[in-house]
Coordinates of N, CA and C in Angstrom, one line a residue:
M5 N 73.1 193.4 -139.5 CA 72.5 192.5 -140.4 C 73.0 191.1 -140.2
T6 N 72.1 190.1 -140.1 CA 72.5 188.7 -140.0 C 72.7 188.1 -141.4
L7 N 73.9 187.5 -141.6 CA 74.1 186.9 -142.9 C 73.5 185.5 -142.9
A8 N 73.0 185.1 -144.1 CA 72.6 183.8 -144.3 C 73.7 182.8 -144.2
I9 N 73.5 181.7 -143.6 CA 74.6 180.7 -143.4 C 74.1 179.3 -143.8
T10 N 75.1 178.5 -144.1 CA 74.8 177.1 -144.3 C 75.4 176.3 -143.1
T11 N 74.9 175.2 -142.9 CA 75.4 174.4 -141.7 C 75.7 173.0 -142.2
P12 N 76.9 172.8 -142.8 CA 77.2 171.4 -143.2 C 77.4 170.5 -142.1
E13 N 77.6 171.1 -140.9 CA 77.8 170.2 -139.7 C 76.5 169.5 -139.4
L14 N 75.3 170.0 -139.8 CA 74.1 169.2 -139.6 C 74.1 167.9 -140.3
G15 N 74.8 167.8 -141.4 CA 74.9 166.6 -142.1 C 75.9 165.6 -141.6
N16 N 76.6 166.1 -140.5 CA 77.7 165.2 -139.9 C 77.6 165.2 -138.4
T17 N 76.4 165.2 -137.9 CA 76.2 165.1 -136.5 C 76.5 163.7 -136.0
V18 N 76.6 163.5 -134.7 CA 76.9 162.1 -134.2 C 75.7 161.2 -134.5
I19 N 74.5 161.7 -134.3 CA 73.3 160.8 -134.6 C 73.2 160.6 -136.1
G20 N 73.5 161.6 -136.9 CA 73.5 161.5 -138.3 C 74.5 160.4 -138.8
R21 N 75.7 160.4 -138.2 CA 76.7 159.3 -138.6 C 76.2 158.0 -138.1
W22 N 75.6 157.9 -136.9 CA 75.0 156.6 -136.4 C 74.0 156.1 -137.4
H23 N 73.1 156.9 -137.8 CA 72.0 156.5 -138.7 C 72.6 156.0 -140.1
R24 N 73.5 156.8 -140.6 CA 74.1 156.5 -141.9 C 74.9 155.2 -141.9
R25 N 75.7 155.0 -140.8 CA 76.5 153.8 -140.7 C 75.7 152.6 -140.6
L26 N 74.6 152.6 -139.9 CA 73.8 151.4 -139.8 C 72.8 151.2 -140.9
S27 N 72.2 152.3 -141.4 CA 71.2 152.1 -142.4 C 71.7 151.9 -143.9
S28 N 72.9 152.4 -144.1 CA 73.4 152.3 -145.5 C 74.6 151.3 -145.7
N29 N 75.0 150.7 -144.6 CA 76.1 149.7 -144.7 C 75.6 148.4 -145.3
P30 N 76.2 147.9 -146.4 CA 75.7 146.7 -147.0 C 76.2 145.4 -146.3
S31 N 77.0 145.6 -145.2 CA 77.5 144.4 -144.5 C 76.5 143.9 -143.5
A32 N 77.0 143.1 -142.6 CA 76.1 142.5 -141.6 C 75.4 143.5 -140.8
K33 N 76.0 144.7 -140.7 CA 75.3 145.8 -139.9 C 74.0 146.1 -140.5
R34 N 73.9 146.0 -141.8 CA 72.6 146.4 -142.5 C 71.5 145.4 -142.0
S35 N 71.9 144.1 -141.9 CA 70.9 143.2 -141.3 C 70.4 143.6 -140.0
H36 N 71.4 144.1 -139.2 CA 71.0 144.6 -137.8 C 70.0 145.8 -138.0
W37 N 70.2 146.7 -138.9 CA 69.3 147.8 -139.1 C 68.0 147.3 -139.5
R38 N 67.9 146.3 -140.3 CA 66.6 145.7 -140.7 C 65.9 145.2 -139.5
T39 N 66.7 144.5 -138.6 CA 66.1 144.0 -137.3 C 65.6 145.2 -136.5
K40 N 66.4 146.2 -136.4 CA 66.0 147.4 -135.6 C 64.6 148.0 -136.2
T41 N 64.6 148.0 -137.5 CA 63.4 148.6 -138.2 C 62.2 147.8 -137.9
I42 N 62.3 146.5 -137.8 CA 61.1 145.6 -137.4 C 60.6 146.1 -136.1
Y43 N 61.5 146.3 -135.1 CA 61.1 146.7 -133.8 C 60.6 148.2 -133.7
F44 N 61.2 149.0 -134.5 CA 60.7 150.4 -134.6 C 59.3 150.4 -135.1
L45 N 59.0 149.6 -136.2 CA 57.6 149.6 -136.7 C 56.7 149.0 -135.6
A46 N 57.1 148.0 -134.9 CA 56.2 147.5 -133.8 C 55.9 148.5 -132.8
V47 N 56.9 149.2 -132.3 CA 56.7 150.2 -131.3 C 55.8 151.3 -131.8
A48 N 56.1 151.8 -133.0 CA 55.3 152.9 -133.6 C 53.8 152.5 -133.7
G49 N 53.6 151.2 -134.2 CA 52.3 150.7 -134.4 C 51.5 150.6 -133.1
L50 N 52.2 150.1 -132.1 CA 51.5 149.9 -130.8 C 51.2 151.2 -130.2
V51 N 52.1 152.2 -130.2 CA 51.8 153.5 -129.6 C 50.7 154.2 -130.2
E52 N 50.7 154.1 -131.6 CA 49.6 154.9 -132.3 C 48.3 154.2 -132.2
S53 N 48.2 152.8 -132.2 CA 47.0 152.1 -132.2 C 46.4 151.9 -130.8
A54 N 47.2 151.9 -129.8 CA 46.7 151.7 -128.5 C 47.5 152.5 -127.5
P55 N 47.3 153.8 -127.6 CA 48.2 154.7 -126.8 C 48.1 154.6 -125.3
G56 N 47.0 154.1 -124.8 CA 46.8 153.9 -123.3 C 47.3 152.6 -122.8
A57 N 47.6 151.7 -123.7 CA 48.0 150.3 -123.3 C 49.5 150.3 -122.8
P58 N 49.8 149.6 -121.8 CA 51.2 149.5 -121.4 C 52.1 148.9 -122.4
L59 N 53.3 149.5 -122.6 CA 54.2 149.0 -123.6 C 55.3 148.2 -122.9
T60 N 55.4 146.9 -123.3 CA 56.4 146.0 -122.6 C 57.2 145.3 -123.7
W61 N 58.3 144.7 -123.2 CA 59.1 144.0 -124.2 C 58.3 142.9 -124.9
K62 N 57.4 142.3 -124.1 CA 56.6 141.2 -124.7 C 55.6 141.6 -125.7
S63 N 54.9 142.8 -125.4 CA 53.9 143.3 -126.4 C 54.6 143.7 -127.6
I64 N 55.8 144.3 -127.5 CA 56.6 144.7 -128.7 C 57.0 143.4 -129.5
V65 N 57.5 142.4 -128.8 CA 57.9 141.2 -129.5 C 56.7 140.6 -130.2
D66 N 55.6 140.5 -129.6 CA 54.4 140.0 -130.2 C 53.9 140.8 -131.4
A67 N 54.2 142.1 -131.4 CA 53.8 142.9 -132.6 C 54.8 142.9 -133.7
A68 N 56.1 142.5 -133.4 CA 57.1 142.5 -134.4 C 56.8 141.5 -135.5
Q69 N 56.9 141.9 -136.7 CA 56.7 141.0 -137.9 C 57.9 141.0 -138.8
P70 N 58.2 139.8 -139.4 CA 57.4 138.6 -139.4 C 57.3 137.8 -138.1
R71 N 58.4 137.9 -137.3 CA 58.4 137.2 -136.0 C 59.4 137.8 -135.1
G72 N 59.0 138.2 -133.9 CA 59.9 138.8 -133.0 C 60.3 137.7 -131.9
S73 N 61.3 138.0 -131.2 CA 61.7 137.1 -130.1 C 62.4 137.9 -129.0
R74 N 62.5 137.3 -127.9 CA 63.1 138.0 -126.7 C 64.6 138.3 -127.0
S75 N 65.2 137.4 -127.7 CA 66.7 137.5 -128.0 C 66.9 138.7 -129.0
T76 N 66.1 138.8 -130.0 CA 66.3 139.9 -131.0 C 65.9 141.2 -130.4
F77 N 64.8 141.2 -129.5 CA 64.5 142.4 -128.8 C 65.7 143.0 -128.0
Y78 N 66.4 142.1 -127.3 CA 67.5 142.6 -126.5 C 68.8 142.8 -127.3
E79 N 68.7 142.4 -128.6 CA 69.8 142.8 -129.5 C 69.7 144.3 -129.9
V80 N 68.4 144.8 -129.9 CA 68.2 146.2 -130.4 C 67.9 147.1 -129.2
A81 N 67.7 146.6 -128.0 CA 67.4 147.5 -126.9 C 68.0 146.9 -125.6
G82 N 68.2 147.8 -124.7 CA 68.7 147.3 -123.4 C 70.2 147.5 -123.2
A83 N 70.7 147.0 -122.1 CA 72.1 147.3 -121.7 C 73.1 146.6 -122.6
H84 N 72.7 145.5 -123.3 CA 73.6 144.7 -124.1 C 73.2 144.8 -125.6
A85 N 72.5 145.8 -126.0 CA 72.1 146.0 -127.4 C 73.3 146.3 -128.3
R86 N 73.1 145.9 -129.5 CA 74.2 146.1 -130.5 C 73.9 147.5 -131.1
H87 N 75.0 148.3 -131.2 CA 75.0 149.6 -131.8 C 73.9 150.6 -131.3
P88 N 73.7 150.7 -130.0 CA 72.7 151.7 -129.5 C 73.2 153.1 -129.8
L89 N 72.2 154.0 -130.1 CA 72.5 155.4 -130.4 C 73.3 156.0 -129.2
I90 N 72.9 155.7 -128.0 CA 73.6 156.4 -126.8 C 75.1 156.1 -126.8
D91 N 75.5 154.9 -127.2 CA 76.9 154.6 -127.2 C 77.7 155.5 -128.1
D92 N 77.2 155.8 -129.3 CA 77.9 156.7 -130.2 C 78.1 158.1 -129.6
L93 N 77.1 158.6 -128.9 CA 77.2 159.9 -128.3 C 78.3 159.9 -127.2
I94 N 78.3 158.8 -126.4 CA 79.3 158.7 -125.4 C 80.7 158.6 -126.0
R95 N 80.8 157.8 -127.0 CA 82.1 157.6 -127.7 C 82.6 158.9 -128.3
D96 N 81.7 159.7 -128.8 CA 82.2 161.0 -129.4 C 83.0 161.8 -128.4
G97 N 82.6 161.8 -127.2 CA 83.4 162.4 -126.1 C 83.3 163.9 -125.9
R98 N 82.7 164.6 -126.9 CA 82.6 166.1 -126.7 C 81.6 166.4 -125.7
V99 N 81.7 167.6 -125.1 CA 80.8 168.0 -124.0 C 79.4 168.0 -124.4
D100 N 79.1 168.5 -125.6 CA 77.7 168.5 -126.1 C 77.1 167.1 -126.2
S101 N 77.9 166.2 -126.8 CA 77.5 164.8 -127.0 C 77.3 164.1 -125.6
I102 N 78.2 164.3 -124.7 CA 78.0 163.7 -123.4 C 76.8 164.2 -122.7
Q103 N 76.5 165.6 -122.8 CA 75.3 166.1 -122.2 C 74.1 165.5 -122.8
L104 N 74.1 165.3 -124.2 CA 72.9 164.8 -124.9 C 72.8 163.3 -124.4
A105 N 73.8 162.6 -124.3 CA 73.8 161.2 -123.8 C 73.1 161.1 -122.4
L106 N 73.5 162.0 -121.6 CA 72.9 162.1 -120.2 C 71.4 162.3 -120.2
V107 N 70.9 163.2 -121.2 CA 69.5 163.4 -121.3 C 68.8 162.2 -121.7
Y108 N 69.4 161.4 -122.6 CA 68.7 160.2 -123.1 C 69.2 158.9 -122.5
Q109 N 69.9 158.9 -121.4 CA 70.3 157.7 -120.7 C 69.1 157.0 -120.1
R110 N 68.9 155.8 -120.5 CA 67.7 155.1 -120.0 C 68.1 153.8 -119.3
N111 N 67.5 153.5 -118.2 CA 67.7 152.2 -117.5 C 66.7 151.1 -118.1
D112 N 65.7 151.6 -118.7 CA 64.6 150.7 -119.2 C 64.8 150.4 -120.7
A113 N 64.8 149.2 -121.1 CA 65.1 148.8 -122.5 C 63.9 149.3 -123.4
V114 N 62.7 149.3 -122.9 CA 61.6 149.7 -123.7 C 61.7 151.2 -124.0
A115 N 62.0 152.0 -123.0 CA 62.1 153.4 -123.1 C 63.2 153.8 -124.1
Q116 N 64.4 153.0 -124.0 CA 65.5 153.2 -124.9 C 65.0 153.0 -126.4
L117 N 64.2 151.9 -126.6 CA 63.7 151.6 -127.9 C 62.8 152.7 -128.4
V118 N 61.9 153.2 -127.5 CA 61.0 154.3 -127.9 C 61.8 155.5 -128.4
D119 N 62.9 155.9 -127.7 CA 63.8 157.0 -128.1 C 64.3 156.8 -129.5
E120 N 64.8 155.6 -129.8 CA 65.4 155.3 -131.1 C 64.3 155.3 -132.2
T121 N 63.1 154.8 -131.8 CA 61.9 154.8 -132.7 C 61.6 156.2 -133.1
K122 N 61.6 157.1 -132.2 CA 61.3 158.5 -132.5 C 62.3 159.1 -133.5
V123 N 63.6 158.7 -133.3 CA 64.6 159.2 -134.3 C 64.3 158.6 -135.7
W124 N 64.0 157.3 -135.7 CA 63.7 156.6 -137.0 C 62.5 157.2 -137.6
S125 N 61.4 157.5 -136.9 CA 60.2 158.0 -137.4 C 60.4 159.4 -137.9
Y126 N 61.2 160.2 -137.2 CA 61.3 161.6 -137.6 C 62.3 161.8 -138.8
W127 N 63.1 160.8 -139.0 CA 64.3 160.9 -140.0 C 63.9 161.4 -141.3
P128 N 62.8 160.9 -142.0 CA 62.4 161.5 -143.3 C 62.1 163.0 -143.2
Y129 N 61.6 163.5 -142.2 CA 61.3 164.9 -142.0 C 62.6 165.6 -141.9
R130 N 63.6 165.1 -141.2 CA 64.9 165.7 -141.0 C 65.6 165.7 -142.4
E131 N 65.5 164.7 -143.2 CA 66.1 164.7 -144.5 C 65.6 165.8 -145.4
R132 N 64.3 166.0 -145.3 CA 63.7 167.0 -146.1 C 64.1 168.4 -145.6
L133 N 64.2 168.5 -144.3 CA 64.7 169.8 -143.7 C 66.1 170.1 -144.2
L134 N 67.0 169.2 -144.1 CA 68.4 169.4 -144.5 C 68.5 169.7 -146.0
A135 N 67.7 169.0 -146.8 CA 67.7 169.3 -148.2 C 67.2 170.8 -148.5
A136 N 66.3 171.2 -147.7 CA 65.8 172.6 -147.9 C 66.9 173.6 -147.5
F137 N 67.6 173.3 -146.4 CA 68.7 174.1 -146.0 C 69.8 174.2 -147.0
A138 N 70.1 173.0 -147.7 CA 71.1 173.0 -148.7 C 70.8 173.8 -149.9
S139 N 69.5 173.8 -150.3 CA 69.1 174.5 -151.5 C 68.9 176.0 -151.3
A140 N 68.6 176.4 -150.1 CA 68.4 177.8 -149.8 C 69.0 178.2 -148.5
P141 N 70.2 178.6 -148.4 CA 70.8 179.0 -147.1 C 70.0 180.2 -146.5
R142 N 69.9 180.2 -145.2 CA 69.1 181.1 -144.5 C 69.8 181.5 -143.1
P143 N 69.4 182.6 -142.5 CA 69.9 182.9 -141.2 C 69.5 182.0 -140.1
P144 N 70.3 182.0 -139.0 CA 70.1 181.0 -138.0 C 68.7 181.0 -137.4
H145 N 68.1 182.1 -137.2 CA 66.7 182.2 -136.6 C 65.7 181.5 -137.6
A146 N 65.9 181.7 -138.9 CA 65.0 181.1 -139.8 C 65.2 179.5 -139.9
M147 N 66.4 179.1 -139.6 CA 66.6 177.7 -139.6 C 66.0 177.0 -138.4
E148 N 66.1 177.8 -137.2 CA 65.4 177.3 -136.0 C 63.9 177.2 -136.2
E149 N 63.3 178.2 -136.9 CA 61.9 178.2 -137.2 C 61.5 177.0 -138.1
A150 N 62.4 176.7 -139.1 CA 62.1 175.6 -140.0 C 62.2 174.3 -139.2
L151 N 63.1 174.2 -138.3 CA 63.2 173.0 -137.5 C 62.0 172.8 -136.7
T152 N 61.4 173.8 -136.1 CA 60.2 173.8 -135.3 C 59.0 173.3 -136.2
R153 N 59.0 173.9 -137.4 CA 57.9 173.5 -138.4 C 58.0 172.0 -138.7
S154 N 59.2 171.5 -138.9 CA 59.4 170.1 -139.3 C 59.0 169.2 -138.2
L155 N 59.3 169.6 -136.9 CA 58.9 168.8 -135.8 C 57.4 168.8 -135.6
T156 N 56.8 170.0 -135.8 CA 55.4 170.1 -135.7 C 54.7 169.2 -136.7
A157 N 55.2 169.2 -138.0 CA 54.6 168.3 -139.0 C 54.7 166.9 -138.6
W158 N 55.8 166.5 -138.0 CA 56.0 165.1 -137.6 C 55.0 164.8 -136.4
A159 N 54.9 165.7 -135.5 CA 54.1 165.4 -134.3 C 52.6 165.3 -134.7
K160 N 52.2 166.1 -135.6 CA 50.8 166.1 -136.0 C 50.5 164.8 -136.8
R161 N 51.5 164.2 -137.5 CA 51.3 163.0 -138.2 C 51.4 161.8 -137.2
H162 N 52.2 161.9 -136.2 CA 52.4 160.8 -135.2 C 52.2 161.3 -133.8
P163 N 51.0 161.7 -133.5 CA 50.8 162.4 -132.2 C 51.1 161.5 -130.9
H164 N 50.7 160.3 -131.0 CA 50.9 159.4 -129.8 C 52.4 159.1 -129.6
L165 N 53.1 158.9 -130.7 CA 54.5 158.6 -130.6 C 55.2 159.9 -130.1
A166 N 54.8 161.0 -130.6 CA 55.4 162.3 -130.1 C 55.2 162.5 -128.6
A167 N 54.0 162.1 -128.1 CA 53.7 162.3 -126.7 C 54.3 161.2 -125.8
A168 N 54.8 160.1 -126.4 CA 55.4 159.1 -125.5 C 56.5 159.6 -124.7
L169 N 56.7 159.0 -123.5 CA 57.8 159.4 -122.6 C 57.8 160.8 -122.3
E170 N 56.6 161.3 -122.0 CA 56.4 162.7 -121.5 C 56.9 163.7 -122.6
Y171 N 56.6 163.4 -123.9 CA 56.9 164.3 -125.0 C 58.4 164.5 -125.2
T172 N 59.2 163.5 -124.8 CA 60.6 163.5 -125.1 C 60.8 163.6 -126.6
P173 N 61.6 164.6 -127.1 CA 61.7 164.8 -128.6 C 62.7 163.8 -129.2
P174 N 62.6 163.6 -130.5 CA 63.7 162.8 -131.1 C 65.0 163.4 -130.8
A175 N 65.9 162.5 -130.4 CA 67.3 163.0 -130.0 C 68.0 163.8 -131.1
C176 N 67.8 163.4 -132.3 CA 68.4 164.1 -133.4 C 68.0 165.5 -133.6
A177 N 66.7 165.8 -133.2 CA 66.2 167.2 -133.3 C 66.9 168.0 -132.2
V178 N 67.1 167.4 -131.0 CA 67.8 168.2 -130.0 C 69.2 168.5 -130.4
E179 N 69.9 167.5 -130.9 CA 71.3 167.7 -131.4 C 71.3 168.8 -132.5
D180 N 70.3 168.7 -133.4 CA 70.3 169.7 -134.5 C 70.1 171.1 -133.9
L181 N 69.2 171.3 -132.9 CA 69.0 172.6 -132.3 C 70.3 173.1 -131.7
M182 N 71.0 172.2 -131.0 CA 72.3 172.6 -130.4 C 73.3 173.0 -131.4
V183 N 73.3 172.4 -132.6 CA 74.2 172.8 -133.7 C 73.8 174.2 -134.2
L184 N 72.5 174.4 -134.4 CA 72.0 175.6 -134.9 C 72.3 176.8 -133.9
M185 N 72.3 176.5 -132.7 CA 72.6 177.5 -131.6 C 74.1 177.6 -131.4
H186 N 74.9 176.9 -132.1 CA 76.4 177.0 -132.0 C 76.9 176.9 -130.6
G187 N 76.4 176.0 -129.8 CA 76.9 175.7 -128.5 C 76.3 176.7 -127.4
R188 N 75.4 177.5 -127.8 CA 74.8 178.5 -126.8 C 73.7 177.9 -126.0
V189 N 73.3 176.7 -126.2 CA 72.3 176.0 -125.4 C 72.7 174.6 -125.0
A190 N 72.5 174.3 -123.8 CA 72.9 173.0 -123.3 C 71.8 172.0 -123.7
A191 N 72.2 170.7 -123.7 CA 71.3 169.6 -124.2 C 70.0 169.6 -123.4
V192 N 70.1 169.7 -122.1 CA 68.9 169.6 -121.3 C 68.0 170.8 -121.6
R193 N 68.5 172.0 -121.9 CA 67.7 173.1 -122.2 C 67.1 172.9 -123.6
A194 N 67.9 172.5 -124.5 CA 67.4 172.3 -125.9 C 66.2 171.2 -125.9
A195 N 66.4 170.2 -125.1 CA 65.4 169.1 -125.0 C 64.1 169.7 -124.4
A196 N 64.3 170.5 -123.4 CA 63.1 171.1 -122.7 C 62.3 172.0 -123.6
V197 N 63.1 172.8 -124.4 CA 62.4 173.7 -125.4 C 61.6 172.9 -126.4
I198 N 62.2 171.9 -126.9 CA 61.4 171.1 -128.0 C 60.3 170.3 -127.3
T199 N 60.5 169.8 -126.1 CA 59.5 169.1 -125.4 C 58.2 170.0 -125.3
E200 N 58.4 171.2 -124.9 CA 57.3 172.1 -124.7 C 56.6 172.4 -126.0
R201 N 57.4 172.5 -127.1 CA 56.8 172.8 -128.4 C 55.9 171.5 -128.8
L202 N 56.4 170.4 -128.6 CA 55.7 169.1 -128.9 C 54.4 169.1 -128.0
R203 N 54.5 169.4 -126.8 CA 53.4 169.4 -125.9 C 52.3 170.3 -126.4
R204 N 52.7 171.5 -126.8 CA 51.7 172.5 -127.3 C 51.1 171.9 -128.6
T205 N 51.9 171.3 -129.5 CA 51.4 170.8 -130.8 C 50.4 169.7 -130.6
V206 N 50.8 168.7 -129.8 CA 49.9 167.5 -129.6 C 48.8 167.8 -128.7

């Protein structure tokens, strides 16, 4: 018999800490999160409204409101961005985190921004999922099924964003699946599993 379990570690993942540190800090970092959000909104809007159009730093800057600029774009994306998600994974240093960083390592600033936009867009779904886990502990297989349902709901609401970058999933969902599997699945395999689920959904 499989015992129902809780997973408090889901509330303390590397990406979870990254999101919490930037989005809830009242210091200057919060201003940076507001800047990031402007560009996340621009990316999401462009991908959903014109899915076939090429996504470039200039098109994103033009769509950023109230006013985007090349300098602020490269503050939130690219090799010299401030507080990129990928850096937190590398700094964590654990094998799973390094594997996940390698899956999401991008040479292109626009692709890096799309990855972070997916995390930002999926985050409210993740919060509801974690709240459900906290209120009703369940066995691991049921938690994995709930994660799949959460991702499916997100993908149906944001189909073009979900399909961007060859259906690359939100990095936080890949990390969550790795946590639920207790280290029994590598990052590249977890990403591939979720990618296929998104591909079928969209």
